[in-house]
Amino acid sequence: MTEHSNGGRGAIVIGGGLAGMLAVTALLGHVETVTVVERDRYPEGRAFRKGVPQARHLHVLLSGGSLAMEELLPGTVAALGEAGARGLYLSRDLLTRTPTGWQRRFDERRHRSLSVTRPVLDSVVRERALRAAAESATRVEVLEATEATGLTGDAGQVTGVRVRSRDGARGGRSERELSAGLVVDASGRGSRAPQWFAELGRSAPQEESVDAGLAYATRMYRPKDPDTAPDAGVTIPGWPECPRGAAYVPVEDGNWLAILSGVRGDHPPTDAAEFTAFSATVGDPYIHELLAQAEPQSPVHAFRDTRNRRRHFERPGALPEGLLVLGDAACTFNPIYGQGMSVAALGALAVSGTLAAGGGLRPGVTAEAQRAVARTVEPAWLTAVGADRPYASPDDATAGLGERLSSWYLDRLAARAAIDPVVGAAFRDVLSLTAPPTRLVAPQIALRTVFLPRHPALPSPPVAIEAI
Ligand SMILES: Cc1cc2nc3c(=O)[nH]c(=O)nc-3n(C[C@H](O)[C@H](O)[C@H](O)COP(=O)(O)OP(=O)(O)OC[C@H]3O[C@@H](n4cnc5c(N)ncnc54)[C@H](O)[C@@H]3O)c2cc1C
């Protein structure tokens, strides 16, 4: 049985997570109805749910992402603040240990990253997206506990989604079809779009993958004495000679999330005692010392599949009419760079812009919107795979000359950025996804990067904040 015969004027969003809710926002006013198909039932309150397993881990929203979210859903940044999100200016409020020492701590206010647990972030965005929907001309319905099992249509045109209820309600577990003029796949890193393409008789999109083999372990802590808690988050990313890393960052309610990471052969443990021991083996003992002044608040949670994987739905002929792919379903990143949520927001903003510029749904608009989404993915992808290349496995896509050059240059630039406010500002603009990577090769930045000497950074975590 096929439901929702408003077909051409309705949209279906697969996945009611972050990208899904931002996709709903982008579609408001452009379609008559949006049906969100979400596998989970949303929990009471701002709690963890199974459909977003990575939500146990630290999620920092970069300023590029929060600006995009704010544009799509005005008031979201303030609402996150009210929910307890901590605003961290880079570099003032996040101390970073690099291979050459600790970065200097500048009183720079260009990039305010937001740090909050993922269940809180998702709930705030969902509440605001559904409120915006209620005030718009578009009718939005969320089908919870409903799983998308495939696409309907043919090789050239997607016409809807096959769904199955997961809790026996609404017709038991039998499948039914929902029709729509537009389907958005926002089902996250587990998206089955390639298999669904095969069922429609078309080939899967080209896929690129670069896997640093990084694994994560995360534990929540609370400082024993809040008065002596550090006044800044700390990150000690691994580097090729020392591939173990750690971060310790404040979130809401006076809690802090500690993450440990390591590439192949150096994976962090999930055992509580070993977790603490591993924290002493990263590139600097500072986080290990801070953990000794805090009480654990949770077990250790692990996450292993952290590869960068990009599906090129934007390439000519790669996408059937009527389908758009957003968020992790299109591209996942090594989470250590904190880009995925921001890229999802920038992608949704790009969809909104394409629909607004072209007068809503019309033939060819999905391909155009997908190209716009891909343009938002590109800078983050270049940064992540450039930095991960030294750890990549032989099965990965090989690095072209451009990428090899950018790895060499980025390495030099990162060392310079640790001590130089001018190069540092440009570096943070690009890492925060507010400026394109070309900012890093602007003459002033390139000259300082290539010709100024590689002085070591600071020997210990900086306390003083330097004026700029
Ligand atoms: C360990 C880790 C740490 C990370 N840290 C950061 C960070 O610091 N900063 C950052 O910006 N990003 C980070 N990320 C990336 C971030 O988690 C993702 O980019 C983000 O969640 C993408 O949102 P999404 O909506 O595309 O996918 P998700 O948030 O995964 O949501 C997918 C949704 O689709 C639903 N779904 C799935 N399949 C179906 C189906 N068949 N039918 C119906 N519903 C379905 C799921 O239940 C879920 O609600 C991290 C990722 C990992 C793994």
Short mmCIF file of N, CA, C and O in Angstrom, two decimals, residues 216-282:
data_model
loop_
_atom_site.label_atom_id
_atom_site.label_comp_id
_atom_site.label_asym_id
_atom_site.label_seq_id
_atom_site.Cartn_x
_atom_site.Cartn_y
_atom_site.Cartn_z
N TYR A 216 38.56 5.30 19.59
CA TYR A 216 38.26 6.26 20.65
C TYR A 216 37.83 5.54 21.91
O TYR A 216 37.15 4.52 21.83
N ALA A 217 38.14 6.07 23.07
CA ALA A 217 37.50 5.63 24.31
C ALA A 217 37.18 6.89 25.10
O ALA A 217 38.00 7.81 25.18
N THR A 218 35.98 6.94 25.65
CA THR A 218 35.49 8.17 26.29
C THR A 218 34.96 7.86 27.67
O THR A 218 34.30 6.84 27.89
N ARG A 219 35.20 8.75 28.61
CA ARG A 219 34.65 8.60 29.95
C ARG A 219 34.30 9.99 30.50
O ARG A 219 35.05 10.95 30.28
N MET A 220 33.16 10.05 31.20
CA MET A 220 32.77 11.34 31.77
C MET A 220 33.36 11.48 33.18
O MET A 220 33.39 10.51 33.94
N TYR A 221 33.83 12.67 33.50
CA TYR A 221 34.43 12.97 34.81
C TYR A 221 33.81 14.24 35.39
O TYR A 221 33.22 15.05 34.66
N ARG A 222 33.99 14.40 36.69
CA ARG A 222 33.63 15.66 37.35
C ARG A 222 34.79 16.04 38.27
O ARG A 222 35.21 15.21 39.10
N PRO A 223 35.33 17.25 38.12
CA PRO A 223 36.45 17.64 38.99
C PRO A 223 36.04 17.53 40.46
O PRO A 223 34.93 17.91 40.83
N LYS A 224 36.95 17.00 41.31
CA LYS A 224 36.62 16.83 42.74
C LYS A 224 36.34 18.19 43.37
O LYS A 224 35.45 18.33 44.19
N ASP A 225 37.12 19.19 43.00
CA ASP A 225 36.92 20.53 43.53
C ASP A 225 36.70 21.47 42.35
O ASP A 225 37.66 21.81 41.65
N PRO A 226 35.45 21.91 42.14
CA PRO A 226 35.18 22.75 40.95
C PRO A 226 36.06 24.00 40.93
O PRO A 226 36.36 24.53 39.86
N ASP A 227 36.48 24.48 42.13
CA ASP A 227 37.28 25.71 42.16
C ASP A 227 38.68 25.51 41.58
O ASP A 227 39.34 26.47 41.18
N THR A 228 39.13 24.26 41.58
CA THR A 228 40.47 24.04 41.00
C THR A 228 40.41 23.37 39.63
O THR A 228 41.43 22.92 39.11
N ALA A 229 39.19 23.28 39.06
CA ALA A 229 39.08 22.72 37.70
C ALA A 229 39.84 23.64 36.74
O ALA A 229 39.91 24.85 36.98
N PRO A 230 40.42 23.09 35.70
CA PRO A 230 41.16 23.95 34.77
C PRO A 230 40.22 24.99 34.14
O PRO A 230 39.02 24.76 34.05
N ASP A 231 40.78 26.13 33.73
CA ASP A 231 39.92 27.16 33.12
C ASP A 231 39.86 27.01 31.60
O ASP A 231 39.40 27.91 30.92
N ALA A 232 40.34 25.89 31.08
CA ALA A 232 40.31 25.67 29.63
C ALA A 232 40.28 24.18 29.35
O ALA A 232 40.76 23.38 30.16
N GLY A 233 39.70 23.81 28.22
CA GLY A 233 39.78 22.42 27.77
C GLY A 233 41.21 22.12 27.33
O GLY A 233 42.01 23.04 27.12
N VAL A 234 41.51 20.85 27.18
CA VAL A 234 42.88 20.46 26.81
C VAL A 234 42.81 19.41 25.71
O VAL A 234 42.00 18.49 25.79
N THR A 235 43.65 19.55 24.72
CA THR A 235 43.73 18.50 23.71
C THR A 235 45.18 18.18 23.38
O THR A 235 46.02 19.09 23.24
N ILE A 236 45.45 16.89 23.35
CA ILE A 236 46.81 16.41 23.04
C ILE A 236 46.65 15.38 21.91
O ILE A 236 46.61 14.18 22.17
N PRO A 237 46.45 15.86 20.68
CA PRO A 237 46.25 14.89 19.61
C PRO A 237 47.53 14.09 19.39
O PRO A 237 48.62 14.58 19.67
N GLY A 238 47.39 12.86 18.93
CA GLY A 238 48.60 12.10 18.63
C GLY A 238 49.29 12.65 17.39
O GLY A 238 48.72 13.45 16.66
N TRP A 239 50.50 12.26 17.19
CA TRP A 239 51.23 12.58 15.97
C TRP A 239 52.02 11.34 15.58
O TRP A 239 52.11 10.38 16.38
N PRO A 240 52.55 11.29 14.34
CA PRO A 240 53.11 10.02 13.87
C PRO A 240 54.09 9.36 14.84
O PRO A 240 54.06 8.15 15.04
N GLU A 241 54.95 10.13 15.50
CA GLU A 241 55.92 9.52 16.42
C GLU A 241 55.27 9.13 17.74
O GLU A 241 55.85 8.37 18.52
N CYS A 242 54.11 9.68 18.03
CA CYS A 242 53.42 9.38 19.29
C CYS A 242 51.92 9.29 18.98
O CYS A 242 51.17 10.25 19.17
N PRO A 243 51.48 8.15 18.45
CA PRO A 243 50.13 8.10 17.88
C PRO A 243 49.01 7.95 18.90
O PRO A 243 47.88 7.68 18.53
N ARG A 244 49.33 8.15 20.18
CA ARG A 244 48.27 8.13 21.19
C ARG A 244 47.90 9.57 21.55
O ARG A 244 48.78 10.40 21.72
N GLY A 245 46.59 9.81 21.70
CA GLY A 245 46.16 11.17 22.01
C GLY A 245 45.13 11.18 23.12
O GLY A 245 44.63 10.14 23.56
N ALA A 246 44.81 12.39 23.58
CA ALA A 246 43.80 12.55 24.64
C ALA A 246 43.20 13.94 24.54
O ALA A 246 43.80 14.85 23.95
N ALA A 247 42.01 14.07 25.09
CA ALA A 247 41.39 15.39 25.22
C ALA A 247 40.56 15.39 26.49
O ALA A 247 40.09 14.33 26.94
N TYR A 248 40.41 16.56 27.08
CA TYR A 248 39.64 16.70 28.32
C TYR A 248 38.93 18.04 28.21
O TYR A 248 39.57 19.10 28.23
N VAL A 249 37.62 17.97 28.03
CA VAL A 249 36.87 19.16 27.63
C VAL A 249 35.60 19.29 28.47
O VAL A 249 34.90 18.30 28.69
N PRO A 250 35.28 20.51 28.95
CA PRO A 250 34.07 20.67 29.76
C PRO A 250 32.81 20.58 28.92
O PRO A 250 32.80 20.99 27.75
N VAL A 251 31.76 20.01 29.53
CA VAL A 251 30.43 20.00 28.90
C VAL A 251 29.45 20.60 29.91
O VAL A 251 29.88 21.25 30.87
N GLU A 252 28.17 20.38 29.74
CA GLU A 252 27.18 20.98 30.65
C GLU A 252 27.22 20.33 32.04
O GLU A 252 27.80 19.25 32.21
N ASP A 253 26.59 20.99 33.00
CA ASP A 253 26.38 20.47 34.36
C ASP A 253 27.67 20.22 35.13
O ASP A 253 27.72 19.34 36.00
N GLY A 254 28.74 20.93 34.81
CA GLY A 254 29.99 20.79 35.56
C GLY A 254 30.75 19.51 35.25
O GLY A 254 31.72 19.17 35.94
N ASN A 255 30.33 18.78 34.24
CA ASN A 255 31.05 17.55 33.86
C ASN A 255 32.07 17.83 32.77
O ASN A 255 32.00 18.85 32.07
N TRP A 256 32.99 16.90 32.65
CA TRP A 256 34.03 16.97 31.62
C TRP A 256 34.07 15.62 30.90
O TRP A 256 33.85 14.57 31.53
N LEU A 257 34.37 15.65 29.61
CA LEU A 257 34.55 14.38 28.89
C LEU A 257 36.03 14.19 28.60
O LEU A 257 36.70 15.11 28.09
N ALA A 258 36.51 13.01 28.97
CA ALA A 258 37.90 12.67 28.64
C ALA A 258 37.86 11.67 27.50
O ALA A 258 37.12 10.68 27.57
N ILE A 259 38.61 11.94 26.45
CA ILE A 259 38.72 10.92 25.40
C ILE A 259 40.19 10.53 25.25
O ILE A 259 41.09 11.35 25.39
N LEU A 260 40.37 9.26 24.99
CA LEU A 260 41.69 8.75 24.65
C LEU A 260 41.58 8.18 23.25
O LEU A 260 40.55 7.63 22.87
N SER A 261 42.63 8.32 22.48
CA SER A 261 42.58 7.81 21.11
C SER A 261 43.93 7.21 20.74
O SER A 261 44.95 7.51 21.37
N GLY A 262 43.90 6.36 19.74
CA GLY A 262 45.16 5.78 19.25
C GLY A 262 44.92 5.10 17.92
O GLY A 262 43.81 4.62 17.67
N VAL A 263 45.92 5.12 17.07
CA VAL A 263 45.77 4.46 15.78
C VAL A 263 46.21 3.00 15.92
O VAL A 263 46.63 2.57 16.99
N ARG A 264 46.06 2.26 14.80
CA ARG A 264 46.31 0.81 14.81
C ARG A 264 47.43 0.40 15.77
O ARG A 264 48.52 0.98 15.73
N GLY A 265 47.16 -0.59 16.60
CA GLY A 265 48.18 -1.07 17.52
C GLY A 265 48.27 -0.25 18.79
O GLY A 265 48.92 -0.65 19.75
N ASP A 266 47.66 0.91 18.80
CA ASP A 266 47.69 1.79 19.97
C ASP A 266 46.28 2.12 20.43
O ASP A 266 46.04 3.19 20.98
N HIS A 267 45.33 1.22 20.17
CA HIS A 267 43.95 1.52 20.54
C HIS A 267 43.80 1.64 22.05
O HIS A 267 44.38 0.85 22.81
N PRO A 268 43.01 2.63 22.50
CA PRO A 268 42.85 2.80 23.95
C PRO A 268 42.00 1.69 24.55
O PRO A 268 41.14 1.13 23.86
N PRO A 269 42.19 1.40 25.82
CA PRO A 269 41.45 0.31 26.46
C PRO A 269 40.05 0.76 26.87
O PRO A 269 39.78 1.95 26.97
N THR A 270 39.18 -0.23 27.14
CA THR A 270 37.84 0.11 27.64
C THR A 270 37.73 -0.22 29.13
O THR A 270 36.71 0.05 29.75
N ASP A 271 38.77 -0.80 29.69
CA ASP A 271 38.79 -1.11 31.11
C ASP A 271 39.15 0.17 31.89
O ASP A 271 40.05 0.91 31.49
N ALA A 272 38.41 0.41 33.00
CA ALA A 272 38.56 1.68 33.71
C ALA A 272 39.99 1.91 34.20
O ALA A 272 40.55 3.00 34.03
N ALA A 273 40.60 0.88 34.81
CA ALA A 273 41.95 1.07 35.37
C ALA A 273 42.95 1.30 34.24
O ALA A 273 43.83 2.17 34.32
N GLU A 274 42.78 0.54 33.17
CA GLU A 274 43.72 0.69 32.05
C GLU A 274 43.54 2.05 31.36
O GLU A 274 44.47 2.60 30.77
N PHE A 275 42.30 2.57 31.41
CA PHE A 275 42.01 3.88 30.81
C PHE A 275 42.94 4.93 31.44
O PHE A 275 43.60 5.70 30.74
N THR A 276 42.98 4.93 32.76
CA THR A 276 43.81 5.91 33.46
C THR A 276 45.28 5.69 33.11
O THR A 276 46.02 6.65 32.87
N ALA A 277 45.69 4.42 33.07
CA ALA A 277 47.10 4.15 32.77
C ALA A 277 47.46 4.62 31.35
O ALA A 277 48.52 5.21 31.13
N PHE A 278 46.53 4.39 30.41
CA PHE A 278 46.79 4.80 29.02
C PHE A 278 46.94 6.31 28.93
O PHE A 278 47.76 6.82 28.15
N SER A 279 46.17 7.04 29.77
CA SER A 279 46.22 8.51 29.69
C SER A 279 47.62 9.04 30.04
O SER A 279 47.98 10.16 29.69
N ALA A 280 48.40 8.20 30.75
CA ALA A 280 49.76 8.63 31.10
C ALA A 280 50.73 8.41 29.94
O ALA A 280 51.88 8.86 30.00
N THR A 281 50.29 7.73 28.89
CA THR A 281 51.23 7.38 27.81
C THR A 281 51.08 8.26 26.58
O THR A 281 51.72 8.01 25.56
N VAL A 282 50.19 9.26 26.64
CA VAL A 282 50.05 10.14 25.48
C VAL A 282 51.20 11.15 25.49
O VAL A 282 52.06 11.10 26.38
#
